[in-house]
Short mmCIF file of C-alpha atoms in Angstrom, two decimals:
data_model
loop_
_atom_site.label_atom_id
_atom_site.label_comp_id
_atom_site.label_asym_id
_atom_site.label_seq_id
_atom_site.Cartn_x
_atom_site.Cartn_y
_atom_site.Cartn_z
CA UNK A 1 33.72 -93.46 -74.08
CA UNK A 2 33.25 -91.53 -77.06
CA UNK A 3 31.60 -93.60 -80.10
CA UNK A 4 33.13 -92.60 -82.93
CA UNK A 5 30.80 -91.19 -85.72
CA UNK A 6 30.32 -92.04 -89.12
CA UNK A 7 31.82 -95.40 -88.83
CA UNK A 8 28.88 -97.89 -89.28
CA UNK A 9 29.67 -100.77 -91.35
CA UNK A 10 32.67 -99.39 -92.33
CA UNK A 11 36.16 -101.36 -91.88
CA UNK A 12 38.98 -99.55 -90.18
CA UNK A 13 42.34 -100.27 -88.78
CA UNK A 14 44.25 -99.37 -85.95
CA UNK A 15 48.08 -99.64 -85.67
CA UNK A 16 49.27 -99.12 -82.44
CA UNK A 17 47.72 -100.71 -79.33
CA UNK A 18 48.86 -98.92 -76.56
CA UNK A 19 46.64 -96.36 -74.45
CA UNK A 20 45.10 -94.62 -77.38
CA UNK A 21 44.92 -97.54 -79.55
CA UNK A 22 43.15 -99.65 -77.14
CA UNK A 23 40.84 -96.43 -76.96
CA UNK A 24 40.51 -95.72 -80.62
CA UNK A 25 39.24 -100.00 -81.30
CA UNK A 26 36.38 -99.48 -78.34
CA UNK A 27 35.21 -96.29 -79.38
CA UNK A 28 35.44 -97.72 -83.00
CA UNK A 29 33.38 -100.79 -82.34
CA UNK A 30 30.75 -98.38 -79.84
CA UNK A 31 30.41 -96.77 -83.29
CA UNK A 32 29.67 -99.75 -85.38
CA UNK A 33 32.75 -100.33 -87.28
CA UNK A 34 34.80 -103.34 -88.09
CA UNK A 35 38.12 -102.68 -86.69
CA UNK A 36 41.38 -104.41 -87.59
CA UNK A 37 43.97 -104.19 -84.97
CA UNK A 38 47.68 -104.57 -85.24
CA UNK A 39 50.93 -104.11 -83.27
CA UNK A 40 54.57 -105.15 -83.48
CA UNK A 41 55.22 -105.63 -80.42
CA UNK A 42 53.28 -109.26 -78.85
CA UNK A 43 53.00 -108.08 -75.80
CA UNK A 44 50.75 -105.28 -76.91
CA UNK A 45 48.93 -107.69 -79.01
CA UNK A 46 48.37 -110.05 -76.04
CA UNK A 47 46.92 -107.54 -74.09
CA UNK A 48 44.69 -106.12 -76.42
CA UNK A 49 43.60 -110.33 -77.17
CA UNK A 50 43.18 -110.65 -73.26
CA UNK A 51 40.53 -107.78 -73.60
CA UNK A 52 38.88 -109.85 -76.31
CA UNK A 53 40.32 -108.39 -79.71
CA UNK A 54 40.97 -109.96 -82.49
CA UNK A 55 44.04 -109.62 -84.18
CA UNK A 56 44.91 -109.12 -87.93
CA UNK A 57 48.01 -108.72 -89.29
CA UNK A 58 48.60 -105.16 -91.33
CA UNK A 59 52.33 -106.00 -92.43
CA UNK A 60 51.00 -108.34 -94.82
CA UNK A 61 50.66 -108.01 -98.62
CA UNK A 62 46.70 -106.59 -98.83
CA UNK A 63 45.49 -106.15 -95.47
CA UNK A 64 44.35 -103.21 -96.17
CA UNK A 65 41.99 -104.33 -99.35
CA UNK A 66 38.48 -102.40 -98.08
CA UNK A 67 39.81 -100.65 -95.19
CA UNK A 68 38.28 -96.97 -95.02
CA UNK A 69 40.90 -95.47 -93.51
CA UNK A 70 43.64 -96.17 -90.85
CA UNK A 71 44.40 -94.90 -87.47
CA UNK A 72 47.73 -94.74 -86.18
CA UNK A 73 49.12 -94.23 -82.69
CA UNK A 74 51.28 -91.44 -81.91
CA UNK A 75 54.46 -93.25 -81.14
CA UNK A 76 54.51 -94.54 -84.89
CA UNK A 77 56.53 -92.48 -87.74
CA UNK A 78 54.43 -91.51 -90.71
CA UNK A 79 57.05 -89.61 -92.25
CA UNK A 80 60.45 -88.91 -91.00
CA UNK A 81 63.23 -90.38 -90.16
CA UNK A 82 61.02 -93.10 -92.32
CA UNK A 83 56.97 -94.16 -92.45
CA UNK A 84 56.56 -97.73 -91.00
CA UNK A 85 55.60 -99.87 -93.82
CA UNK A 86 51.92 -100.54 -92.83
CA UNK A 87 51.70 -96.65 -93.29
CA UNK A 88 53.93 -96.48 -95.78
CA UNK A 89 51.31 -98.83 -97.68
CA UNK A 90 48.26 -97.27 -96.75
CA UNK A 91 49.49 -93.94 -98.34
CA UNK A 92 50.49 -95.82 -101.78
CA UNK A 93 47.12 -97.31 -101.75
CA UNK A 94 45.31 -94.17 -100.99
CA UNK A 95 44.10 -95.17 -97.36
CA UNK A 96 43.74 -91.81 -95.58
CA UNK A 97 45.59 -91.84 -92.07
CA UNK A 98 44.31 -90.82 -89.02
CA UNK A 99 44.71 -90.40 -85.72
CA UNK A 100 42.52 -90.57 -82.57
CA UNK A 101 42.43 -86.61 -82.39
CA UNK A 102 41.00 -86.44 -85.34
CA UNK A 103 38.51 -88.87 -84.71
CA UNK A 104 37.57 -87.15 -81.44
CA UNK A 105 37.13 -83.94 -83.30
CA UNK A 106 34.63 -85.48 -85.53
CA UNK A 107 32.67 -87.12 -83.03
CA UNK A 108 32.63 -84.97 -79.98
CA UNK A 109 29.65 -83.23 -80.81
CA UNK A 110 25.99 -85.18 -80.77
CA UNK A 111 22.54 -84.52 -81.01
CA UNK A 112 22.43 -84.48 -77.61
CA UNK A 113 23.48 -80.89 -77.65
CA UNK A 114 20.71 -79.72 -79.05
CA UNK A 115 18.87 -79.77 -75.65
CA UNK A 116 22.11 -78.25 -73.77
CA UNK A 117 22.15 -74.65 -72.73
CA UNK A 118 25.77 -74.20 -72.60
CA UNK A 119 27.32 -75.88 -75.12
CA UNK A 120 30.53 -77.98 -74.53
CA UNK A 121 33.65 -76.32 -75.41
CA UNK A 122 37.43 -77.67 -76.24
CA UNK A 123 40.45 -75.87 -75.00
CA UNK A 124 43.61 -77.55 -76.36
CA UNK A 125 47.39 -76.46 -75.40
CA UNK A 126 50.60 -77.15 -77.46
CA UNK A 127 54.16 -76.36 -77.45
CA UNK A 128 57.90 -77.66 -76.29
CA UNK A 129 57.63 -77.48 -72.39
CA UNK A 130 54.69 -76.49 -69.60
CA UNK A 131 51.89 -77.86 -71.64
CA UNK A 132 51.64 -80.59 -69.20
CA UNK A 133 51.46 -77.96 -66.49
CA UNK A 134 49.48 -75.28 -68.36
CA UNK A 135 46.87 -78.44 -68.70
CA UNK A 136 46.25 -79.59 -65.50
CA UNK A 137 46.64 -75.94 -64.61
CA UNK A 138 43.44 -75.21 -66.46
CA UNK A 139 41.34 -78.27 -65.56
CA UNK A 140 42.03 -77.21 -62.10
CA UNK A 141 41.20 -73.38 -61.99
CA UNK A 142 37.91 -75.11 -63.78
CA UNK A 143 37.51 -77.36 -61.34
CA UNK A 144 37.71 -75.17 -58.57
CA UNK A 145 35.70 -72.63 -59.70
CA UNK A 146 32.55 -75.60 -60.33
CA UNK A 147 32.55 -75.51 -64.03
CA UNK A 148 32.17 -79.50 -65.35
CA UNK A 149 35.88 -80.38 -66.74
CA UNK A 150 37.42 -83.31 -68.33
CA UNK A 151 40.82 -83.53 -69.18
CA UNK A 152 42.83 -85.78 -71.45
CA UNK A 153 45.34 -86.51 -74.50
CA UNK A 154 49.04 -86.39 -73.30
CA UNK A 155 48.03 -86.19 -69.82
CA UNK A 156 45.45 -88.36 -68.25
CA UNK A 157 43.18 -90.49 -70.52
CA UNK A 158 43.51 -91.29 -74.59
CA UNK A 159 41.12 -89.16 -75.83
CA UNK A 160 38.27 -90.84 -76.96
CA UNK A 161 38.28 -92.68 -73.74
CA UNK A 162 36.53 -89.07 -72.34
CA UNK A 163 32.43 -89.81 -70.57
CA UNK A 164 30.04 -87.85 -73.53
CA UNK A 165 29.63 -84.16 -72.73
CA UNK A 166 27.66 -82.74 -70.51
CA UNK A 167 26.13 -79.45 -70.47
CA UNK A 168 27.94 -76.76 -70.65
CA UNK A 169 30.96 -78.94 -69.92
CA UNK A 170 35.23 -78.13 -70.97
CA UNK A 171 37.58 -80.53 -71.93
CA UNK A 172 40.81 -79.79 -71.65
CA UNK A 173 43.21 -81.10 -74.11
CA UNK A 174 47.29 -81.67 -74.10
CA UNK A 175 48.54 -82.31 -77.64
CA UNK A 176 52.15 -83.26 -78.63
CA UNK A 177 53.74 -82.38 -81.99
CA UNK A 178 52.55 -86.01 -82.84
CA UNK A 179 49.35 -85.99 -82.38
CA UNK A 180 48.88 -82.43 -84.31
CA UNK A 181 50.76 -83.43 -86.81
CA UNK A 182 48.21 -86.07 -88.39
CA UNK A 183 45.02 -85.03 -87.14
CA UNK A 184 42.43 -84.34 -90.25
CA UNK A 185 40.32 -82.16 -87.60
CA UNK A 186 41.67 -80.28 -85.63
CA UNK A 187 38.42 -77.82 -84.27
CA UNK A 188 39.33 -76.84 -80.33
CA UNK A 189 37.39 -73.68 -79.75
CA UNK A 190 40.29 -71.99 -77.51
CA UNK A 191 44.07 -73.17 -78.79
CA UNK A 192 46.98 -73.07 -76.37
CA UNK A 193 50.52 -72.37 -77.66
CA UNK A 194 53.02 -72.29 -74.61
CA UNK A 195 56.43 -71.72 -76.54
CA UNK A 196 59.41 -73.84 -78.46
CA UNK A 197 62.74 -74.96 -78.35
CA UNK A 198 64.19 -77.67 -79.94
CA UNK A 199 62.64 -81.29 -79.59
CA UNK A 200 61.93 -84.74 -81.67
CA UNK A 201 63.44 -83.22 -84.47
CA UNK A 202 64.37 -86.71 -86.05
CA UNK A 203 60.80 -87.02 -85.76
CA UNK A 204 59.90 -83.82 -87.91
CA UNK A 205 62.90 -83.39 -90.13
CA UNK A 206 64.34 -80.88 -87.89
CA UNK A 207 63.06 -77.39 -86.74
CA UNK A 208 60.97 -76.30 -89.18
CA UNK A 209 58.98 -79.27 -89.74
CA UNK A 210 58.42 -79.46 -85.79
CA UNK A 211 56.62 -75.96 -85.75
CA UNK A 212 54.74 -77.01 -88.67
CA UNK A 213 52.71 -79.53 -86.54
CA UNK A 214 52.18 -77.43 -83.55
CA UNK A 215 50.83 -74.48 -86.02
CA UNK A 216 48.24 -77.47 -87.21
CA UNK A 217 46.50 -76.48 -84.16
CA UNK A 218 45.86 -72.74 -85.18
CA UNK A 219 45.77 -73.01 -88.84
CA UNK A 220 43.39 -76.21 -89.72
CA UNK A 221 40.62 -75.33 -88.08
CA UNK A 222 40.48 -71.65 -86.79
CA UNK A 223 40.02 -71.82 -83.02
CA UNK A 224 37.59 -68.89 -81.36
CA UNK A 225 40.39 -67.68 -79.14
CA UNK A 226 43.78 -68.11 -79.63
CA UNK A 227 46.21 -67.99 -76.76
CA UNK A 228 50.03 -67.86 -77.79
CA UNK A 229 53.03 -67.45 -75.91
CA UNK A 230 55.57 -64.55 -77.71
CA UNK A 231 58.47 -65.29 -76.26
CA UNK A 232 60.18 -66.75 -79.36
CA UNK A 233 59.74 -65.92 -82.80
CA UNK A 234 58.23 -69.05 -83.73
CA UNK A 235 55.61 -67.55 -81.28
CA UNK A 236 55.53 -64.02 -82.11
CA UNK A 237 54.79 -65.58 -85.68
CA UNK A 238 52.05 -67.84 -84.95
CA UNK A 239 50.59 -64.47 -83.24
CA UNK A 240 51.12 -62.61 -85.92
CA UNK A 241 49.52 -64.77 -88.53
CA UNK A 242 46.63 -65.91 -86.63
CA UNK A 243 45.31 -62.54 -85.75
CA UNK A 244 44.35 -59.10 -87.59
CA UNK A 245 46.73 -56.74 -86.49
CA UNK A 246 47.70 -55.93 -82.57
CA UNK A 247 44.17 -54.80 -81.84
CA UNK A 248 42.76 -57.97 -82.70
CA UNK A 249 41.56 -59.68 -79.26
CA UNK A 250 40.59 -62.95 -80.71
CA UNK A 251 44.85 -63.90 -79.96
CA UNK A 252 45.64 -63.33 -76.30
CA UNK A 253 49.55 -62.95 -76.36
CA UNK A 254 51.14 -64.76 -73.19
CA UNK A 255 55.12 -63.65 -72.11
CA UNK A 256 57.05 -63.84 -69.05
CA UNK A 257 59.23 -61.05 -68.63
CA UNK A 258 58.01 -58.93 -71.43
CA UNK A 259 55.44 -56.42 -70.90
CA UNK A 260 52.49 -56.23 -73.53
CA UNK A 261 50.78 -53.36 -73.44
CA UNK A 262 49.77 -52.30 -77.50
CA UNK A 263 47.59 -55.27 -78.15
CA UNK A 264 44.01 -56.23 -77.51
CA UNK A 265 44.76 -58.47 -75.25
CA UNK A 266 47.43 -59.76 -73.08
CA UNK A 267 49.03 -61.15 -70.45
CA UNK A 268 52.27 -61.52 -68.85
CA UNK A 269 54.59 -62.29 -65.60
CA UNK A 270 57.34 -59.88 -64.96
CA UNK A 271 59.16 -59.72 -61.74
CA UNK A 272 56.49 -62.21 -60.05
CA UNK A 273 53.64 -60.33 -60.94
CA UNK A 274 51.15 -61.63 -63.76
CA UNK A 275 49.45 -58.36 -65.43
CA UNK A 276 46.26 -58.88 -67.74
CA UNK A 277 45.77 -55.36 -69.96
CA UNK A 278 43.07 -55.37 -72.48
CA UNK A 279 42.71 -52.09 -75.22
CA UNK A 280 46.05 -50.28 -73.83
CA UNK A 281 45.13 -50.82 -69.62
CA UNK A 282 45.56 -53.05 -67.22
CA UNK A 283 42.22 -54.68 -65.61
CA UNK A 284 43.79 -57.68 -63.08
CA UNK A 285 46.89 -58.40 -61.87
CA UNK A 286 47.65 -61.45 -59.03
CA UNK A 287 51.14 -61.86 -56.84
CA UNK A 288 52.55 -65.08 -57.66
CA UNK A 289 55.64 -65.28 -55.85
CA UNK A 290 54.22 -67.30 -52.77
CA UNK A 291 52.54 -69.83 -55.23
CA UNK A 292 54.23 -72.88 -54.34
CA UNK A 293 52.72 -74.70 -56.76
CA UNK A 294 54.25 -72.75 -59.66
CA UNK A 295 57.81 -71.87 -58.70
CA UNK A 296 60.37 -69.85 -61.22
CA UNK A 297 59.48 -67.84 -64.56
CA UNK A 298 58.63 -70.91 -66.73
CA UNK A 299 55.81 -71.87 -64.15
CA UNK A 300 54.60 -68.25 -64.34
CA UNK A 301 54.47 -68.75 -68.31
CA UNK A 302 52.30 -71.46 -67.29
CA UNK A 303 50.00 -69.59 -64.84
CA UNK A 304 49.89 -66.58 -67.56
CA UNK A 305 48.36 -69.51 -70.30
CA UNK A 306 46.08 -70.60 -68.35
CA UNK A 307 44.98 -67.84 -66.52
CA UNK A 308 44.22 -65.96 -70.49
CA UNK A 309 42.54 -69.59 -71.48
CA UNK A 310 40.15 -69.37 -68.32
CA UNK A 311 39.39 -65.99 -69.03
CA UNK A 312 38.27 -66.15 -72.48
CA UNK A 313 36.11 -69.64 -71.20
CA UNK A 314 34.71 -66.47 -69.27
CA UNK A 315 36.10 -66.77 -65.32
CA UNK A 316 36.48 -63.91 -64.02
CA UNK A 317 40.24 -62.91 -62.26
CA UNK A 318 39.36 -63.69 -58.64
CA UNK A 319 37.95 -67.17 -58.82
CA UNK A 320 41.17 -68.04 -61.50
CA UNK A 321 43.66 -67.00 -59.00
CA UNK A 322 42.01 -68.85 -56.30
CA UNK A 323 42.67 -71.74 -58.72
CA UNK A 324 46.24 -70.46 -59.07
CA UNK A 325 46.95 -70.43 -55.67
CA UNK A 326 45.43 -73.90 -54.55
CA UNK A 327 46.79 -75.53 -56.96
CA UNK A 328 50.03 -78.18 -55.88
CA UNK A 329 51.68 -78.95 -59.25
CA UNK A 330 52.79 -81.89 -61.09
CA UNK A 331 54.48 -84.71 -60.24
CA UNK A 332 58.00 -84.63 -61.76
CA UNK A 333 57.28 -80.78 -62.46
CA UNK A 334 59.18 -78.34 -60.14
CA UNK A 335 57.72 -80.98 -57.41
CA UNK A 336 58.97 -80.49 -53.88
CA UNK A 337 59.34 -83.47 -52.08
CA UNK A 338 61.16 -83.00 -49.14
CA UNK A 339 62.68 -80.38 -46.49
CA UNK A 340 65.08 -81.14 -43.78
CA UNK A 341 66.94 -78.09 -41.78
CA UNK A 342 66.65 -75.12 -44.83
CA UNK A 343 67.38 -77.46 -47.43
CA UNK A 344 64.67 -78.17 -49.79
CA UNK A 345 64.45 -81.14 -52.27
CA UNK A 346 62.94 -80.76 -55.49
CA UNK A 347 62.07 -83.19 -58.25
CA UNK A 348 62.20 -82.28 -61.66
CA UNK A 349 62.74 -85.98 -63.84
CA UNK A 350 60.62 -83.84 -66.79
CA UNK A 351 63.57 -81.79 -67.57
CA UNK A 352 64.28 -84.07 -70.24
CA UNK A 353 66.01 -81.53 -72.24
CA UNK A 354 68.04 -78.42 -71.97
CA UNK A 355 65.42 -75.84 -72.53
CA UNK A 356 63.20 -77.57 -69.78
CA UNK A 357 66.48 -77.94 -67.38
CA UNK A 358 67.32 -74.46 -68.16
CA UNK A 359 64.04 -73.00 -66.53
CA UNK A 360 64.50 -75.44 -63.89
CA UNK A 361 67.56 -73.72 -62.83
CA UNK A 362 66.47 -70.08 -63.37
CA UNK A 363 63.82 -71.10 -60.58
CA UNK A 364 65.99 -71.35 -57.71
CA UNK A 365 69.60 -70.18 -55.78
CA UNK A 366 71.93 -72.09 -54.59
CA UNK A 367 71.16 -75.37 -56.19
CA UNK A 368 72.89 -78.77 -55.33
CA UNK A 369 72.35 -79.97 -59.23
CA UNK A 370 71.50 -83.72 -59.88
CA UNK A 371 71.78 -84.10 -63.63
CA UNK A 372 72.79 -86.75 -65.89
CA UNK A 373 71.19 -89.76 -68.33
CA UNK A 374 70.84 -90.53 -71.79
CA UNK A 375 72.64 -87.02 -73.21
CA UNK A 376 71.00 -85.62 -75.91
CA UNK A 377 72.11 -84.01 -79.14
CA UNK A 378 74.37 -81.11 -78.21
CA UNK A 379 74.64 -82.23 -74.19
CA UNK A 380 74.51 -79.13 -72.06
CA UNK A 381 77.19 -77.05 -73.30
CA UNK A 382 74.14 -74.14 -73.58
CA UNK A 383 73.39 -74.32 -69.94
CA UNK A 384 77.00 -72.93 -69.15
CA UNK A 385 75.58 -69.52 -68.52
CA UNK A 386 73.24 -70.54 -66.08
CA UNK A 387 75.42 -72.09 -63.96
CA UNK A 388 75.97 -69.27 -61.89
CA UNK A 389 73.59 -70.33 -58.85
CA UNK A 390 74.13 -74.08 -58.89
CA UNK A 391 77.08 -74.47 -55.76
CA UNK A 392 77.78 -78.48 -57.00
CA UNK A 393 76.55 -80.62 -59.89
CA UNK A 394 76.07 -84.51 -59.31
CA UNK A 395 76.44 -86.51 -62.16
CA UNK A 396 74.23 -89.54 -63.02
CA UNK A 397 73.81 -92.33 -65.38
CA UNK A 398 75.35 -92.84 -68.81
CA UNK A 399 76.11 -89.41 -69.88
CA UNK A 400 77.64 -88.43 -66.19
CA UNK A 401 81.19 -87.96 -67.81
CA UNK A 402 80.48 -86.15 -71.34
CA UNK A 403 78.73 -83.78 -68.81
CA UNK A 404 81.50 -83.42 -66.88
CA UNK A 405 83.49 -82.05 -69.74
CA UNK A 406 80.61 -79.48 -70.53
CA UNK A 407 80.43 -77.86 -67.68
CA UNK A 408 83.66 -75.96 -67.24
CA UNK A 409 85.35 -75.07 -63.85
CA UNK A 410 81.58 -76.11 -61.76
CA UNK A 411 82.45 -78.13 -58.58
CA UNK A 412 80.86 -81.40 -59.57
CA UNK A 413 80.87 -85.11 -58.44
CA UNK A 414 80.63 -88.43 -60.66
CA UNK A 415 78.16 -89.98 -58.69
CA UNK A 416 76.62 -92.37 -61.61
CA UNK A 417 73.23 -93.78 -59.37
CA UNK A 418 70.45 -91.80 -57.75
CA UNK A 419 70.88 -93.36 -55.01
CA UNK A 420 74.55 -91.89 -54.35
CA UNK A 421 73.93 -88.47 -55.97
CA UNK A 422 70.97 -87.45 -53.29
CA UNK A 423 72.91 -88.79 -50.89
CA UNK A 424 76.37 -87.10 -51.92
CA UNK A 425 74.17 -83.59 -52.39
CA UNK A 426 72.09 -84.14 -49.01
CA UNK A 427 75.18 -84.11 -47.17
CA UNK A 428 76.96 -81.49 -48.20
CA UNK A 429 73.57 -78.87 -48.50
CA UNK A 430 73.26 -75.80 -46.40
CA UNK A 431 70.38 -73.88 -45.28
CA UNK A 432 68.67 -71.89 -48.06
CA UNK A 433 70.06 -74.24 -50.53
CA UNK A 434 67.93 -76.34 -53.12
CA UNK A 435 68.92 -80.16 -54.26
CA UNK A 436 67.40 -80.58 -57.92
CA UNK A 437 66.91 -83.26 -60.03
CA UNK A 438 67.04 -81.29 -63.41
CA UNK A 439 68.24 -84.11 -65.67
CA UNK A 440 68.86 -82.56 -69.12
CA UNK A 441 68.58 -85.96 -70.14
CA UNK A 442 66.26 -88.65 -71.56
CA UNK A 443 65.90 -91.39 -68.63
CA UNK A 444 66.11 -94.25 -70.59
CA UNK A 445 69.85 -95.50 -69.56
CA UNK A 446 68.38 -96.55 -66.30
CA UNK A 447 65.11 -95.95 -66.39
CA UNK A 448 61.71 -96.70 -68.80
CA UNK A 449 60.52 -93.32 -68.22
CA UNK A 450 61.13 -89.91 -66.43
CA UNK A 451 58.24 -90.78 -64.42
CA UNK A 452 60.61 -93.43 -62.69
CA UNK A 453 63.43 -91.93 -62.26
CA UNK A 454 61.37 -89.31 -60.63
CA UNK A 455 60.06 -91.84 -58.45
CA UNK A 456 63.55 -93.01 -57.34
CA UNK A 457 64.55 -89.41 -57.07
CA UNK A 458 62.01 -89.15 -54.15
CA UNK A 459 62.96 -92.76 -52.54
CA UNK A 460 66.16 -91.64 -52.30
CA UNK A 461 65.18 -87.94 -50.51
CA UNK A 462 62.41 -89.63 -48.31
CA UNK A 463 65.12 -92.16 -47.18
CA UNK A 464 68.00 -89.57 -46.49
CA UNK A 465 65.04 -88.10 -44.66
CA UNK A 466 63.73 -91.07 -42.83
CA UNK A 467 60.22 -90.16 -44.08
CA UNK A 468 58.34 -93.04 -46.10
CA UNK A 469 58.52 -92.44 -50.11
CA UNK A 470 56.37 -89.81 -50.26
CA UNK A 471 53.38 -90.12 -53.43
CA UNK A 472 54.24 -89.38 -56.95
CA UNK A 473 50.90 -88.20 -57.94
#
């Protein structure tokens, strides 16, 4: 646990009592401060009483008399489509709103550095899709190569649920739009920007407003090295306004399939191959193709990220792509669970959207498609152009139909359950061909969480198999 700093004596509530929340009250009382918990939901509230908190109850008319400032979980709206009314109150009152990022920024750092000789350093990745990936990515290169790692936020642990540094130690961070977006510190020492595409914008009041909190990350606190995918604009202007002009090597541009060669420093995939040039040549370049654990362009975005991040936290190219090349992915990620007779099964329930779905498709041929759920805004009209190597789609849960209409003249099957789309697919599969759970859909028709329908995904393969379920993570 990290204790947070400054805190003694002070009063200071917490709405939200999930992971973080839980996280934030500990590290709050470890720090000396009289913390006021609250959450609308009782079952949250029970669990957080079973663990021996007190409750006290911010909806009502002057909780928040004396309270130095609040914390808020990341679930919780501060803004749009509309602040909940504890928040809403704190920022009529004048309560400054926080976050648990922002309190780990503030108290990472103790005396207890003074007698390091490395110090800790923070490397923290953002952006629409991969961050998950580029994250455990990192952590693992790290790992591998025997630097001390942590890694947390997103992924993993709440953040202020991290042991204290040690020396010479990195902790990796993943940060979501909503946890930028309210931080007061925001200090990593090497910032990750993967790319964008649309996302939560209901959350942000639409496009512009969800950039704005992943450019938090660059722009509040100035990390050492920035690391920023250019494959959209949005990118291509975070790169432009963080650094000094193209010679600047403090921004390490990131693309897959454009090739960087008149800036300081970059590095990019094209045609399998990632390519790191630095002052107009190239110094490394690494074969990803037969990386298993990072199929298809998007995952050689990822490996690009991370590989820049790891060298500016000064690895050099041959221990990182040992990392690279050991490394088995994520669950839910591009995750291949299965092979029977040429036909490979591949679970990807974190292609929640069609930007993430999109990549999933680009990574393989001949693709037995399992797609379907809670539709989105738009459905997947935009993936019609990338139908071209899927043979069959098989069409799940509540948006199977609406799909159905989307996807032109494609071969496809209303299947409506898991359970008969891998079967349907599994059947009629050929050598060399790939079944896919790509969704481009939110879960939550039939299940609480991609990470479930994942997990049914690979029930369903390991029993057409006859193999027992093999292990999510």
């Amino acid at each position: 646990m990290i204790p947070v700093q400054g805190v003694q004596g002070r009063k200071v509530a917490v709405l939200g009592l999930g992971r973080s929340g839980l996280a934030t009250a500990r590290a709050l009382l470890a720090g000396g401060a009289e913390a006021l918990l609250w959450d609308d939901s009782p079952e949250s509230r029970a669990k957080a009483e079973a663990e021996g908190f007190a409750m006290t109850d911010l909806t009502r008319n002057g909780a928040l008399e004396g309270v130095a400032f609040l914390v808020v979980s990341p679930g919780i709206p501060h803004l749009y489509p509309a602040p909940h009314k504890v928040i809403a109150r704190a920022m009529e009152a004048g309560v400054p709103v926080d976050n648990d990022i922002g309190l780990f920024f503030r108290s990472f750092a103790t005396k207890a550095w003074d007698g390091f000789d490395q110090a800790p350093r923070v490397v923290a990745v953002t952006g629409s899709n991969g961050k998950s990936t580029t994250t455990a990515l990192i952590r693992h290169i790290l790992d591998e190569a025997g630097r001390p790692v942590q890694m947390a936020g997103n992924i993993g642990r709440g953040v202020l649920d991290l042991d204290p540094a040690r020396d010479g130690e990195v902790v990796v961070l993943e940060l979501s739009s909503y946890q930028t977006e309210l931080a007061r510190a925001l200090t990593p020492d090497v910032a990750v920007f993967t790319n964008l595409s649309p996302d939560h914008l209901d959350r942000h009041g639409g496009m512009g407003g969800y950039f704005a909190a992943k450019r938090r990350l660059f722009s509040e606190g100035g990390p050492d090295r920035a690391v920023i995918g250019v494959d959209e604009v949005e990118g291509r202007f975070l790169a432009d306004q963080t650094g000094e002009g193209a010679a600047d090597d403090r921004v390490i541009r990131v693309s897959s399939g454009t090739k960087l060669e008149g800036f300081g420093w970059a590095v990019f995939a094209r045609k399998g191959f990632l390519a790191e040039w630095r002052k107009g040549r190239q110094v490394a370049a690494i074969d990803l193709r037969d990386i298993k654990g990072l199929p298809g362009a998007h995952n050689h975005q990822n490996a690009c990220a991370a590989y820049a991040a790891c060298r500016s936290l000064g690895l050099g190219p041959k221990e990182i792509e040992g990392g690279l090349r050991s490394f088995a992915g994520l669950p839910h990620r591009s995750q291949l669970v299965g092979e029977r007779g040429g036909v490979r099964f591949v679970n990807d329930s974190k292609a929640t959207n069609v930007d993430s779905a999109a990549k999933a498709l680009q990574a393989f041929d001949k693709i037995r498609w399992i797609a379907g759920g809670m539709g989105k805004e738009g459905g997947i009209a935009a993936l019609q152009p990338l139908l071209g190597s899927v043979v069959k789609a098989y069409l799940i849960g509540h948006s199977a139909r609406d799909f159905a209409l989307q996807i032109g003249d494609l071969p496809h099957e209303i299947c409506e359950t898991m359970a008969r789309a891998v079967a349907r697919a599994a059947a009629e599969a050929g050598p060399g061909e790939v079944v896919l759970l790509a969704p481009a859909a939110a879960s939550f028709d039939q299940y609480p969480n991609f990470e479930k329908r994942g997990e049914d995904f690979m029930a369903q393969v390991a029993a057409v198999l006859g193999q027992p379920p093999a292990d999510a993570g």
